[in-house]
Coordinates of C-alpha atoms and ligand atoms in Angstrom, one line a residue:
M180 CA -0.4 0.0 0.2
T181 CA 1.6 3.6 -0.9
S182 CA 1.4 6.7 1.6
K183 CA -0.5 8.9 0.9
K184 CA 1.6 11.4 2.8
R185 CA 4.5 14.2 1.2
G186 CA 7.7 14.3 1.7
M187 CA 8.8 15.1 5.2
R188 CA 5.1 13.8 6.9
R189 CA 6.0 9.7 5.4
G190 CA 6.9 7.3 7.7
L191 CA 7.5 9.5 10.3
T192 CA 8.9 7.7 13.7
A193 CA 6.9 6.1 16.0
Y194 CA 7.1 8.2 19.4
G195 CA 3.1 8.3 20.1
D196 CA 2.8 12.0 19.0
E197 CA 3.0 12.4 15.0
E198 CA 3.0 16.1 14.9
F199 CA 6.1 15.9 17.6
S200 CA 7.5 13.2 15.2
L201 CA 7.8 16.3 12.2
F202 CA 8.5 18.6 14.6
L203 CA 11.7 16.5 15.8
R204 CA 12.8 15.2 12.2
K205 CA 12.8 18.9 11.1
A206 CA 14.9 19.9 13.6
F207 CA 17.4 17.5 12.8
I208 CA 17.2 17.8 8.8
K209 CA 17.2 21.5 9.8
A210 CA 21.0 20.9 10.8
M211 CA 21.9 19.9 7.1
G212 CA 21.2 23.5 6.3
Y213 CA 18.0 23.6 4.6
T214 CA 15.1 26.1 4.5
D215 CA 11.7 25.3 5.2
D216 CA 10.4 26.2 1.7
A217 CA 13.2 23.0 0.8
L218 CA 11.5 20.9 3.2
E219 CA 7.8 21.5 1.4
R220 CA 9.1 20.0 -1.9
P221 CA 9.1 16.6 -3.1
I222 CA 11.5 14.6 -1.5
I223 CA 13.3 12.4 -4.1
G224 CA 16.0 10.0 -2.3
I225 CA 18.9 8.9 -4.5
T226 CA 20.5 5.4 -3.6
N227 CA 24.3 5.7 -2.9
T228 CA 25.9 2.4 -4.5
F229 CA 29.6 3.7 -4.5
S230 CA 32.3 2.3 -3.3
G231 CA 35.9 2.0 -3.1
Y232 CA 35.6 -1.6 -4.4
N233 CA 33.3 -1.4 -6.8
A234 CA 34.6 0.0 -9.8
C235 CA 32.2 -0.6 -11.8
H236 CA 30.5 2.3 -10.0
R237 CA 33.1 4.7 -9.7
T238 CA 31.4 7.3 -11.2
V239 CA 28.6 7.4 -8.8
P240 CA 29.5 10.3 -7.2
E241 CA 29.4 12.5 -10.6
L242 CA 26.3 11.0 -11.2
I243 CA 24.4 11.9 -7.7
E244 CA 25.2 15.3 -8.6
A245 CA 23.8 15.8 -11.8
V246 CA 20.4 13.4 -10.6
K247 CA 20.6 16.2 -7.4
R248 CA 20.9 19.0 -10.4
G249 CA 17.6 17.7 -11.9
V250 CA 15.8 17.1 -9.2
M251 CA 16.1 20.9 -8.3
L252 CA 15.8 22.6 -11.8
A253 CA 12.4 19.9 -11.3
G254 CA 11.6 21.7 -8.0
G255 CA 12.4 18.2 -5.7
L256 CA 14.7 17.9 -2.9
P257 CA 17.4 16.0 -3.6
I258 CA 18.7 13.4 -0.7
E259 CA 21.1 10.9 -1.0
F260 CA 21.5 7.9 1.0
P261 CA 23.9 4.8 1.4
T262 CA 22.7 1.1 0.0
I263 CA 24.7 -1.6 -0.1
T264 CA 26.6 -2.0 -3.0
L265 CA 28.4 -5.6 -4.7
H266 CA 31.2 -6.0 -7.2
E267 CA 31.3 -9.2 -8.8
S268 CA 34.7 -9.7 -7.7
F269 CA 34.9 -8.7 -4.4
A270 CA 32.0 -10.6 -2.5
H271 CA 32.6 -13.9 -0.8
P272 CA 31.6 -16.6 -1.5
T273 CA 29.6 -14.9 -4.4
S274 CA 27.5 -11.9 -5.4
M275 CA 24.5 -13.9 -5.5
Y276 CA 25.1 -14.8 -2.0
L277 CA 24.8 -10.6 -0.8
R278 CA 22.0 -9.7 -3.7
N279 CA 19.1 -10.3 -1.2
L280 CA 20.5 -8.5 1.6
M281 CA 21.2 -5.2 -0.9
A282 CA 17.4 -5.8 -1.8
I283 CA 16.3 -5.6 2.0
D284 CA 18.3 -2.7 2.7
T285 CA 17.0 -1.1 -0.8
E286 CA 13.7 -1.8 0.6
E287 CA 13.7 -0.8 4.3
M288 CA 15.8 2.1 4.1
I289 CA 13.3 3.3 1.4
R290 CA 10.0 2.6 3.8
A291 CA 11.8 4.2 6.5
Q292 CA 13.3 7.5 5.1
P293 CA 10.9 9.9 4.0
M294 CA 10.7 10.0 0.2
D295 CA 8.1 10.8 -2.3
A296 CA 10.0 8.9 -5.5
V297 CA 13.1 7.5 -5.3
V298 CA 16.5 7.1 -8.0
L299 CA 18.0 3.6 -8.0
I300 CA 21.3 4.0 -9.1
G301 CA 23.6 1.0 -10.1
G302 CA 25.0 -1.3 -12.6
C303 CA 27.4 -3.5 -11.3
D304 CA 25.6 -7.5 -12.2
K305 CA 23.8 -8.1 -8.7
T306 CA 22.9 -4.0 -8.0
V307 CA 20.4 -3.6 -10.7
P308 CA 18.0 -6.5 -9.8
A309 CA 18.9 -6.3 -5.7
L310 CA 17.4 -2.3 -6.1
L311 CA 14.4 -3.2 -8.2
M312 CA 13.2 -6.2 -6.2
G313 CA 14.0 -3.6 -3.1
A314 CA 11.9 -0.7 -4.9
A315 CA 9.1 -3.2 -6.3
S316 CA 8.5 -4.4 -2.6
A317 CA 9.0 -0.5 -1.1
N318 CA 6.6 0.6 -4.1
V319 CA 7.4 4.3 -3.8
P320 CA 7.7 6.1 -7.4
A321 CA 11.4 4.7 -8.7
I322 CA 13.4 5.3 -11.6
M323 CA 16.9 3.2 -12.5
L324 CA 19.9 4.6 -13.8
V325 CA 22.7 2.6 -14.1
T326 CA 26.1 3.8 -14.1
G327 CA 27.1 2.6 -17.9
P328 CA 29.4 0.3 -19.8
M329 CA 32.8 0.4 -20.1
L330 CA 34.7 1.6 -23.0
T331 CA 37.0 -1.4 -24.5
G332 CA 40.9 -2.2 -23.6
D333 CA 43.4 -3.0 -26.5
H334 CA 46.1 -5.5 -26.4
K335 CA 48.3 -5.6 -29.9
G336 CA 45.8 -4.3 -31.9
E337 CA 43.0 -6.8 -30.8
R338 CA 40.1 -5.0 -28.5
L339 CA 39.8 -6.4 -25.0
G340 CA 36.3 -6.6 -22.9
A341 CA 35.7 -7.9 -19.5
C342 CA 35.0 -10.2 -19.4
T343 CA 34.4 -12.6 -22.3
D344 CA 38.2 -11.5 -22.9
C345 CA 39.1 -12.5 -19.2
R346 CA 38.0 -16.1 -20.1
R347 CA 39.3 -16.3 -23.4
F348 CA 42.7 -15.1 -22.8
W349 CA 43.2 -17.2 -19.2
G350 CA 42.2 -20.5 -21.8
R351 CA 44.9 -19.5 -23.9
F352 CA 46.9 -19.0 -20.7
R353 CA 45.9 -22.3 -18.9
A354 CA 46.8 -24.3 -22.4
G355 CA 50.3 -22.5 -23.2
E356 CA 49.9 -20.4 -25.5
I357 CA 50.9 -17.5 -24.2
D358 CA 53.3 -16.4 -21.0
E359 CA 53.0 -15.2 -17.9
Q360 CA 54.3 -12.0 -19.0
E361 CA 51.7 -11.5 -21.7
I362 CA 49.1 -12.6 -19.4
N363 CA 49.9 -9.8 -17.1
A364 CA 49.7 -7.4 -20.1
V365 CA 46.3 -8.2 -21.0
N366 CA 45.0 -8.3 -17.1
A367 CA 46.0 -4.3 -17.3
K368 CA 43.8 -3.9 -20.2
L369 CA 40.9 -5.4 -19.7
A370 CA 38.6 -3.2 -17.6
P371 CA 40.2 0.4 -19.0
S372 CA 37.9 2.6 -17.5
A373 CA 34.8 3.3 -14.9
G374 CA 31.6 1.3 -15.9
T375 CA 30.3 -2.3 -16.2
C376 CA 31.5 -4.9 -18.2
M377 CA 31.0 -4.2 -22.1
V378 CA 30.0 -7.3 -23.1
M379 CA 26.6 -8.8 -23.1
G380 CA 27.2 -10.1 -19.6
T381 CA 24.5 -10.0 -16.9
A382 CA 25.6 -6.0 -16.2
S383 CA 24.4 -5.3 -19.7
T384 CA 21.3 -7.9 -20.1
M385 CA 20.2 -5.9 -16.8
A386 CA 20.4 -2.5 -18.3
L387 CA 18.8 -3.4 -21.3
I388 CA 15.8 -5.6 -19.8
T389 CA 15.2 -3.1 -17.5
E390 CA 15.1 0.0 -20.0
A391 CA 12.5 -2.7 -21.8
M392 CA 11.0 -3.0 -18.8
G393 CA 9.7 0.5 -18.5
M394 CA 12.2 1.0 -15.3
M395 CA 14.3 3.5 -17.3
L396 CA 14.2 6.4 -19.2
P397 CA 14.7 5.6 -23.1
G398 CA 18.4 5.4 -23.9
G399 CA 19.9 4.6 -20.5
A400 CA 20.8 1.3 -20.7
C401 CA 23.9 1.7 -23.3
I402 CA 25.5 5.1 -22.9
P403 CA 29.3 4.4 -21.8
A404 CA 30.1 5.4 -17.8
V405 CA 32.6 8.1 -19.0
M406 CA 30.5 9.7 -21.7
S407 CA 28.9 13.3 -21.3
E408 CA 25.4 11.6 -22.1
R409 CA 25.4 9.8 -19.3
M410 CA 25.5 13.2 -16.9
R411 CA 22.8 14.5 -19.1
Q412 CA 20.9 11.1 -18.8
A413 CA 21.3 10.9 -15.1
E414 CA 20.3 15.0 -14.6
A415 CA 16.9 14.2 -16.9
S416 CA 16.2 10.9 -14.6
G417 CA 16.9 13.2 -11.6
A418 CA 13.9 15.5 -13.3
R419 CA 11.9 12.8 -14.3
A420 CA 11.6 11.3 -10.4
V421 CA 10.5 14.9 -9.4
A422 CA 7.5 14.0 -12.3
L423 CA 6.7 10.3 -10.9
A424 CA 6.3 11.4 -7.5
R425 CA 3.7 14.3 -8.4
E426 CA 2.1 11.4 -10.7
R427 CA 2.3 8.7 -8.0
L428 CA 3.5 6.3 -10.4
T429 CA 4.7 3.4 -8.3
P430 CA 6.5 0.5 -9.6
D431 CA 3.8 -1.7 -9.2
K432 CA 1.9 0.1 -12.2
I433 CA 5.1 -0.2 -14.6
M434 CA 6.6 -3.8 -13.6
T435 CA 3.1 -5.5 -14.7
P436 CA 3.1 -9.2 -16.5
D437 CA 3.2 -7.5 -19.9
A438 CA 6.4 -5.6 -18.8
F439 CA 8.0 -9.0 -18.1
E440 CA 7.0 -10.1 -20.9
N441 CA 8.9 -7.5 -23.1
A442 CA 12.2 -8.4 -20.2
L443 CA 12.2 -11.7 -21.3
R444 CA 11.5 -11.1 -24.7
T445 CA 14.8 -8.5 -24.8
L446 CA 16.8 -10.7 -22.8
L447 CA 16.2 -13.4 -25.4
A448 CA 16.5 -11.0 -28.8
V449 CA 20.0 -9.8 -27.3
G450 CA 21.4 -13.1 -26.4
G451 CA 21.4 -12.0 -22.9
S452 CA 23.2 -13.5 -19.9
T453 CA 21.6 -16.5 -17.9
N454 CA 21.7 -14.9 -14.9
A455 CA 19.2 -12.6 -15.9
I456 CA 16.4 -15.4 -15.3
V457 CA 17.1 -15.9 -11.9
H458 CA 16.8 -12.1 -11.7
L459 CA 14.0 -11.8 -13.2
A460 CA 12.1 -14.3 -11.6
A461 CA 13.2 -13.0 -8.1
M462 CA 11.9 -9.0 -8.9
A463 CA 8.1 -10.8 -10.4
G464 CA 8.2 -12.7 -7.5
R465 CA 7.8 -9.3 -5.4
L466 CA 5.1 -8.6 -7.3
G467 CA 3.4 -12.0 -6.9
I468 CA 4.3 -12.6 -10.9
G469 CA 6.0 -16.0 -11.5
I470 CA 8.2 -16.9 -14.5
D471 CA 7.0 -19.6 -16.1
L472 CA 10.4 -21.6 -17.7
D473 CA 8.3 -23.8 -20.3
A474 CA 6.6 -20.7 -21.7
F475 CA 9.7 -18.8 -21.4
D476 CA 11.5 -22.0 -23.8
R477 CA 8.6 -21.9 -26.1
M478 CA 8.8 -17.5 -26.3
G479 CA 12.5 -18.5 -27.2
Q480 CA 11.0 -20.6 -30.0
D481 CA 10.0 -17.2 -32.0
T482 CA 12.4 -14.8 -30.8
P483 CA 15.6 -14.5 -32.8
V484 CA 19.1 -13.5 -31.3
L485 CA 19.2 -9.8 -33.3
V486 CA 22.4 -8.2 -31.4
D487 CA 26.1 -9.2 -32.4
L488 CA 27.7 -8.7 -29.3
K489 CA 30.3 -10.6 -27.6
P490 CA 30.6 -13.4 -26.1
T491 CA 28.4 -14.4 -29.2
G492 CA 29.0 -12.0 -31.2
Q493 CA 31.6 -9.2 -32.5
H494 CA 31.1 -6.0 -31.1
Y495 CA 31.2 -3.8 -27.5
M496 CA 28.4 -2.2 -25.9
E497 CA 29.4 0.9 -27.1
D498 CA 29.5 0.2 -30.4
L499 CA 25.8 -1.1 -29.6
E500 CA 24.9 2.8 -28.6
K501 CA 26.6 3.9 -31.6
A502 CA 24.0 1.8 -33.3
G503 CA 21.3 3.3 -31.7
G504 CA 21.0 1.7 -28.2
L505 CA 17.8 -0.2 -27.2
V506 CA 15.5 1.0 -29.7
A507 CA 17.4 -0.1 -32.4
I508 CA 16.3 -3.8 -31.1
L509 CA 12.8 -2.8 -29.9
R510 CA 11.9 -1.3 -33.3
E511 CA 12.7 -4.8 -35.1
L512 CA 11.4 -6.7 -32.3
R513 CA 8.0 -4.4 -32.0
P514 CA 5.7 -7.2 -33.8
L515 CA 6.4 -9.3 -30.6
L516 CA 6.3 -6.8 -27.7
K517 CA 3.6 -5.8 -25.5
T518 CA 4.0 -1.9 -26.5
R519 CA 1.0 -0.8 -24.4
A520 CA 3.0 -1.3 -21.3
L521 CA 3.5 1.8 -19.2
T522 CA 7.0 3.4 -18.5
V523 CA 8.4 5.2 -16.2
T524 CA 8.1 8.3 -19.0
G525 CA 4.6 7.9 -17.9
K526 CA 3.8 6.9 -21.9
T527 CA 3.8 3.2 -23.2
L528 CA 6.6 1.6 -24.5
G529 CA 5.3 2.1 -28.1
Q530 CA 5.1 5.6 -27.9
N531 CA 8.9 6.3 -26.7
I532 CA 9.7 4.0 -29.5
D533 CA 7.8 6.2 -31.6
A534 CA 9.4 9.0 -30.3
A535 CA 12.6 8.1 -30.7
A536 CA 14.8 9.3 -33.5
P537 CA 14.9 7.5 -36.6
G538 CA 17.6 4.3 -37.1
W539 CA 20.2 4.2 -39.8
K540 CA 22.6 1.6 -41.1
Q541 CA 24.5 -0.5 -39.1
D542 CA 25.8 -3.9 -38.3
V543 CA 25.1 -4.4 -34.6
V544 CA 21.3 -5.2 -34.3
R545 CA 20.5 -7.2 -37.3
P546 CA 16.8 -6.9 -38.8
L547 CA 14.5 -9.5 -37.7
K548 CA 14.5 -11.3 -41.0
N549 CA 18.6 -12.1 -40.9
P550 CA 19.2 -12.7 -37.2
I551 CA 22.3 -13.8 -36.0
F552 CA 20.6 -17.0 -34.4
K553 CA 17.1 -17.8 -35.6
A554 CA 15.3 -18.7 -32.2
G555 CA 16.1 -20.2 -29.0
G556 CA 19.3 -18.8 -27.7
I557 CA 18.2 -20.1 -24.3
A558 CA 16.5 -22.8 -23.6
V559 CA 14.9 -24.5 -20.7
L560 CA 15.7 -28.3 -20.7
R561 CA 13.6 -30.9 -18.8
G562 CA 14.3 -34.6 -18.1
N563 CA 15.4 -36.9 -14.9
L564 CA 18.2 -35.4 -14.2
A565 CA 16.4 -31.7 -14.1
P566 CA 12.7 -32.5 -13.4
G567 CA 12.8 -28.6 -12.4
G568 CA 14.6 -27.5 -15.0
A569 CA 17.9 -26.6 -16.3
I570 CA 19.4 -23.9 -18.8
I571 CA 21.7 -23.9 -21.7
K572 CA 22.6 -20.7 -23.7
Q573 CA 22.5 -22.2 -27.1
A574 CA 23.8 -19.1 -28.8
A575 CA 27.2 -18.9 -27.1
A576 CA 27.4 -23.2 -26.9
S577 CA 29.3 -25.8 -29.3
A578 CA 26.4 -26.8 -32.4
E579 CA 28.4 -30.5 -32.4
L580 CA 27.6 -31.4 -28.9
M581 CA 23.9 -30.0 -28.8
T582 CA 23.5 -33.3 -29.0
H583 CA 25.7 -35.5 -26.9
T584 CA 25.9 -38.6 -24.5
G585 CA 28.9 -38.9 -22.8
R586 CA 30.5 -40.4 -19.5
A587 CA 30.2 -38.5 -16.4
V588 CA 33.5 -37.4 -14.9
V589 CA 32.0 -35.9 -11.0
F590 CA 33.2 -33.2 -9.1
E591 CA 31.7 -33.4 -5.5
S592 CA 32.0 -29.7 -4.9
L593 CA 33.9 -26.2 -5.5
E594 CA 37.1 -27.6 -3.5
D595 CA 37.0 -30.7 -5.0
L596 CA 36.7 -29.3 -8.4
A597 CA 39.9 -26.7 -7.6
A598 CA 41.7 -29.9 -6.3
R599 CA 41.5 -32.5 -9.3
I600 CA 40.7 -30.4 -12.6
D601 CA 44.2 -30.0 -13.4
D602 CA 45.2 -33.5 -11.9
P603 CA 47.4 -35.1 -14.5
K604 CA 46.0 -38.8 -13.5
L605 CA 42.6 -37.2 -13.8
D606 CA 40.6 -39.7 -16.0
V607 CA 38.7 -37.8 -18.5
H608 CA 38.5 -37.7 -22.4
A609 CA 37.2 -34.6 -24.3
D610 CA 33.5 -36.7 -24.9
D611 CA 33.0 -36.9 -21.4
V612 CA 30.5 -34.7 -19.5
L613 CA 31.9 -32.7 -16.4
V614 CA 29.3 -32.5 -13.5
L615 CA 29.6 -30.5 -10.8
K616 CA 27.5 -30.6 -7.6
N617 CA 26.8 -28.6 -4.5
A618 CA 27.3 -25.7 -6.3
G619 CA 23.3 -24.2 -5.9
P620 CA 21.5 -21.6 -4.0
K621 CA 22.3 -23.4 -0.7
G622 CA 25.3 -25.8 -1.7
A623 CA 28.0 -23.1 -2.4
P624 CA 26.3 -21.4 -0.6
G625 CA 25.0 -18.6 -3.0
M626 CA 24.9 -20.5 -6.6
P627 CA 28.2 -19.0 -7.8
E628 CA 29.1 -18.3 -11.5
A629 CA 31.1 -21.6 -11.4
G630 CA 29.3 -23.4 -13.7
Y631 CA 31.7 -22.7 -16.5
L632 CA 34.5 -25.3 -15.5
P633 CA 37.8 -25.0 -16.6
I634 CA 38.5 -27.8 -19.6
P635 CA 41.1 -30.3 -17.5
K636 CA 44.7 -29.0 -17.8
K637 CA 45.7 -32.0 -20.2
L638 CA 42.8 -31.3 -22.7
A639 CA 43.0 -27.8 -23.3
Q640 CA 46.8 -28.3 -24.1
K641 CA 45.6 -30.4 -26.8
G642 CA 43.5 -28.1 -28.2
V643 CA 39.8 -28.9 -26.2
K644 CA 37.6 -26.1 -26.7
D645 CA 34.8 -27.2 -25.2
M646 CA 32.6 -30.2 -23.4
V647 CA 29.4 -30.6 -21.5
R648 CA 29.8 -29.7 -18.7
I649 CA 26.8 -29.6 -15.9
S650 CA 25.8 -28.3 -12.7
D651 CA 23.6 -26.6 -10.4
A652 CA 25.5 -23.4 -10.4
R653 CA 25.2 -20.0 -12.6
M654 CA 27.4 -18.9 -15.2
S655 CA 29.0 -15.4 -15.9
G656 CA 27.2 -13.8 -18.8
T657 CA 30.4 -13.1 -20.0
A658 CA 31.3 -16.3 -20.8
F659 CA 30.9 -19.5 -23.6
G660 CA 30.7 -23.0 -23.8
S661 CA 28.1 -26.1 -23.8
I662 CA 27.4 -25.5 -20.3
V663 CA 24.4 -26.7 -18.9
L664 CA 23.2 -24.3 -15.3
H665 CA 20.6 -23.7 -12.7
V666 CA 20.0 -27.7 -12.5
T667 CA 16.8 -28.0 -10.3
P668 CA 16.3 -29.1 -7.7
E669 CA 20.1 -28.6 -7.0
S670 CA 22.5 -31.5 -5.2
A671 CA 22.5 -30.1 -1.6
V672 CA 19.0 -30.4 -1.1
G673 CA 19.2 -33.9 -2.7
G674 CA 18.7 -33.4 -6.5
P675 CA 19.0 -36.0 -8.8
L676 CA 22.2 -34.4 -9.8
A677 CA 23.6 -35.8 -6.1
L678 CA 23.1 -39.2 -7.4
V679 CA 25.0 -39.1 -10.2
R680 CA 28.5 -41.0 -10.4
N681 CA 31.5 -41.4 -12.2
G682 CA 31.4 -43.0 -15.2
D683 CA 27.5 -42.8 -15.3
R684 CA 26.2 -41.5 -19.2
I685 CA 24.2 -38.5 -19.3
R686 CA 22.6 -37.3 -22.5
L687 CA 22.2 -34.2 -23.3
D688 CA 19.6 -33.3 -26.2
V689 CA 18.8 -29.8 -26.4
P690 CA 16.7 -29.7 -29.9
N691 CA 14.1 -32.1 -27.7
R692 CA 15.2 -30.1 -24.7
R693 CA 16.2 -33.1 -22.5
L694 CA 19.0 -33.9 -19.9
E695 CA 18.8 -37.4 -18.7
L696 CA 20.5 -39.6 -16.4
L697 CA 21.3 -43.0 -18.4
V698 CA 20.9 -44.7 -15.3
S699 CA 18.1 -47.2 -14.3
E700 CA 14.8 -45.7 -11.4
A701 CA 16.0 -49.0 -9.5
E702 CA 19.2 -47.8 -9.3
L703 CA 18.8 -44.4 -8.7
A704 CA 16.2 -44.9 -6.0
A705 CA 18.5 -47.2 -4.4
R706 CA 21.1 -44.6 -4.7
R707 CA 18.5 -42.1 -3.3
K708 CA 18.1 -44.1 -0.1
L709 CA 22.4 -43.8 0.5
W710 CA 22.1 -40.3 0.2
K711 CA 23.3 -37.8 2.8
Q712 CA 23.0 -33.8 3.0
P713 CA 26.4 -32.3 2.8
R714 CA 27.4 -31.8 6.5
P715 CA 26.6 -28.2 7.8
R716 CA 29.9 -26.1 8.0
K717 CA 29.8 -24.3 11.5
A718 CA 29.7 -20.8 9.7
D719 CA 26.0 -22.1 8.8
A720 CA 24.6 -22.0 12.0
R721 CA 24.0 -18.3 12.5
G722 CA 23.6 -14.9 11.4
Y723 CA 23.1 -13.8 7.4
R724 CA 24.0 -16.8 6.9
K725 CA 21.8 -19.3 8.8
L726 CA 19.0 -17.0 7.3
F727 CA 19.8 -17.8 3.8
L728 CA 20.3 -21.2 4.3
D729 CA 17.0 -21.2 6.1
T730 CA 14.9 -19.2 3.4
V731 CA 16.8 -19.3 -0.1
T732 CA 14.6 -20.4 -3.0
Q733 CA 16.1 -22.5 -5.9
A734 CA 16.9 -20.9 -9.3
D735 CA 13.5 -21.3 -10.6
Q736 CA 11.9 -19.1 -8.3
G737 CA 14.8 -16.5 -8.7
C738 CA 16.7 -17.3 -5.7
D739 CA 14.9 -15.0 -3.3
F740 CA 14.2 -15.4 0.3
D741 CA 10.8 -17.6 0.8
F742 CA 9.3 -14.8 2.7
L743 CA 10.2 -11.7 0.4
A744 CA 8.0 -13.2 -2.6
E745 CA 4.8 -12.4 -3.0
R746 CA 2.1 -15.3 -3.3
C747 CA 2.2 -16.1 -7.1
T748 CA -1.1 -15.0 -9.0
I749 CA -0.1 -15.0 -12.4
R750 CA 2.6 -16.5 -14.3
V751 CA 4.1 -15.1 -17.6
P752 CA 5.2 -15.3 -20.6
R753 CA 1.4 -15.8 -21.3
A754 CA 0.4 -18.0 -24.6
S755 CA -0.1 -15.9 -27.5
R756 CA -2.4 -12.8 -26.2
K757 CA -0.6 -9.9 -27.5
Ligands
FES121 FE1 30.4 -5.2 -12.7 FE2 31.1 -7.1 -14.7 S1 32.3 -7.2 -13.0 S2 29.8 -5.2 -14.5

């Protein structure tokens, strides 16, 4: 329920006397130097997600200044406040473990402090979903501003980008193709500016689908972090936040089933990160909307991949910006979109597309008739190994491995993987299937991006570039390979993945959407009887970790905490309705 009170009168501290609460609040806020006139304006909160650990958010201070300018030019009072920030490489054990903490922090700080609207500044992978999850639950008018992608780097005349090229060069180093001096030189070039990873990783995907969902001003997803246009976008977002406050345009009016369908469609068309499925499920869950994975797979059958960006293609986010940004994609997708969905502009997605400047000739966004990948960029698999579903990003996989039967080479945990993957005595061949257990939401915990199992060194040195790999983990959107992810239920809760043994045969059949463990039901039943839940670790018994382990949901429900999602009353994508 949204508060009818405005400005400083919202969410008063409980002293049992509202007028006194307001009197006291004003006394303290005046210590910031505000006049009564300023305090009577619409108050626009601005989330400050800056941290010295988060280079993806390096520009947040200057974005805040620009947002403030926009708020004041539009007659509002901007007040920034801190929230948790998360960077992919600075979050142990993994950023996904902390996404819900950031979402709770955001929700409760929006609710606890007086604000008529909020500008959410994020960018790095988990920050955008966390901010939107929190804002959706708080349901105060909100607008998303991303920090924007990095520019590309270069090495010996070749363009480089985090982190597709991080993985590519690391693979070459492991295979002995380049030496230590060269890998160190590359290390200094992979993230050459402030901003988010500039390939179609999770940050770029989340930015694009947030704009498609209508929670960001048009054109906001692709502007590089260091461009002056990014500052203008920030100023415009601040100004628009004041209007959102006046119009009381809350997230529940924008993040509707239609908007989530547009987001899912866009995810498929951009060849986006598989992580976005988990985040969309979590965001939608906050609004009582469920993601139907099988319907999503069907949506994929008639949604081509249009965007030629790494890791599946050639280009980088700055090229997509030069090609026109998201609207160039939306124009192509238009016949498949819910164009009447409302956006933060106060207009529909269709009206926003119409208002954009006409497109021009470019080679980053393909026309619908000449796509990069015809359909099914992301496929949903079912079978006795994944009764709750599993995901594969076909567009980033080897075509010849999409139908494959192989012998399982099993790693029981991340520790086991690290200890044995490069053991010269490891019994492994190029046509085997690498299986990683206990790397799901509860298992690792936090479902790390460990699904991109490295090719065993002895095979990498023989030139093996790809193998079928299966786990209950996630994978970075910047990665590529024939990798089955999000196996549900996960092994740590006794899912069938827990029962796989070395030498079992596994069949992957992507055209028929199947993932099968070729072991008899009787044998699986016998193994199930013997299965023991992994022993709890000492750290599991207290604090946030206990809350996480007790309440985190499986990947198909977004890995949110079970007490944060609303009861699901509708599932998307829905069949056929335009
Ligand atoms: Fe922040 Fe890639 S690490 S977007």
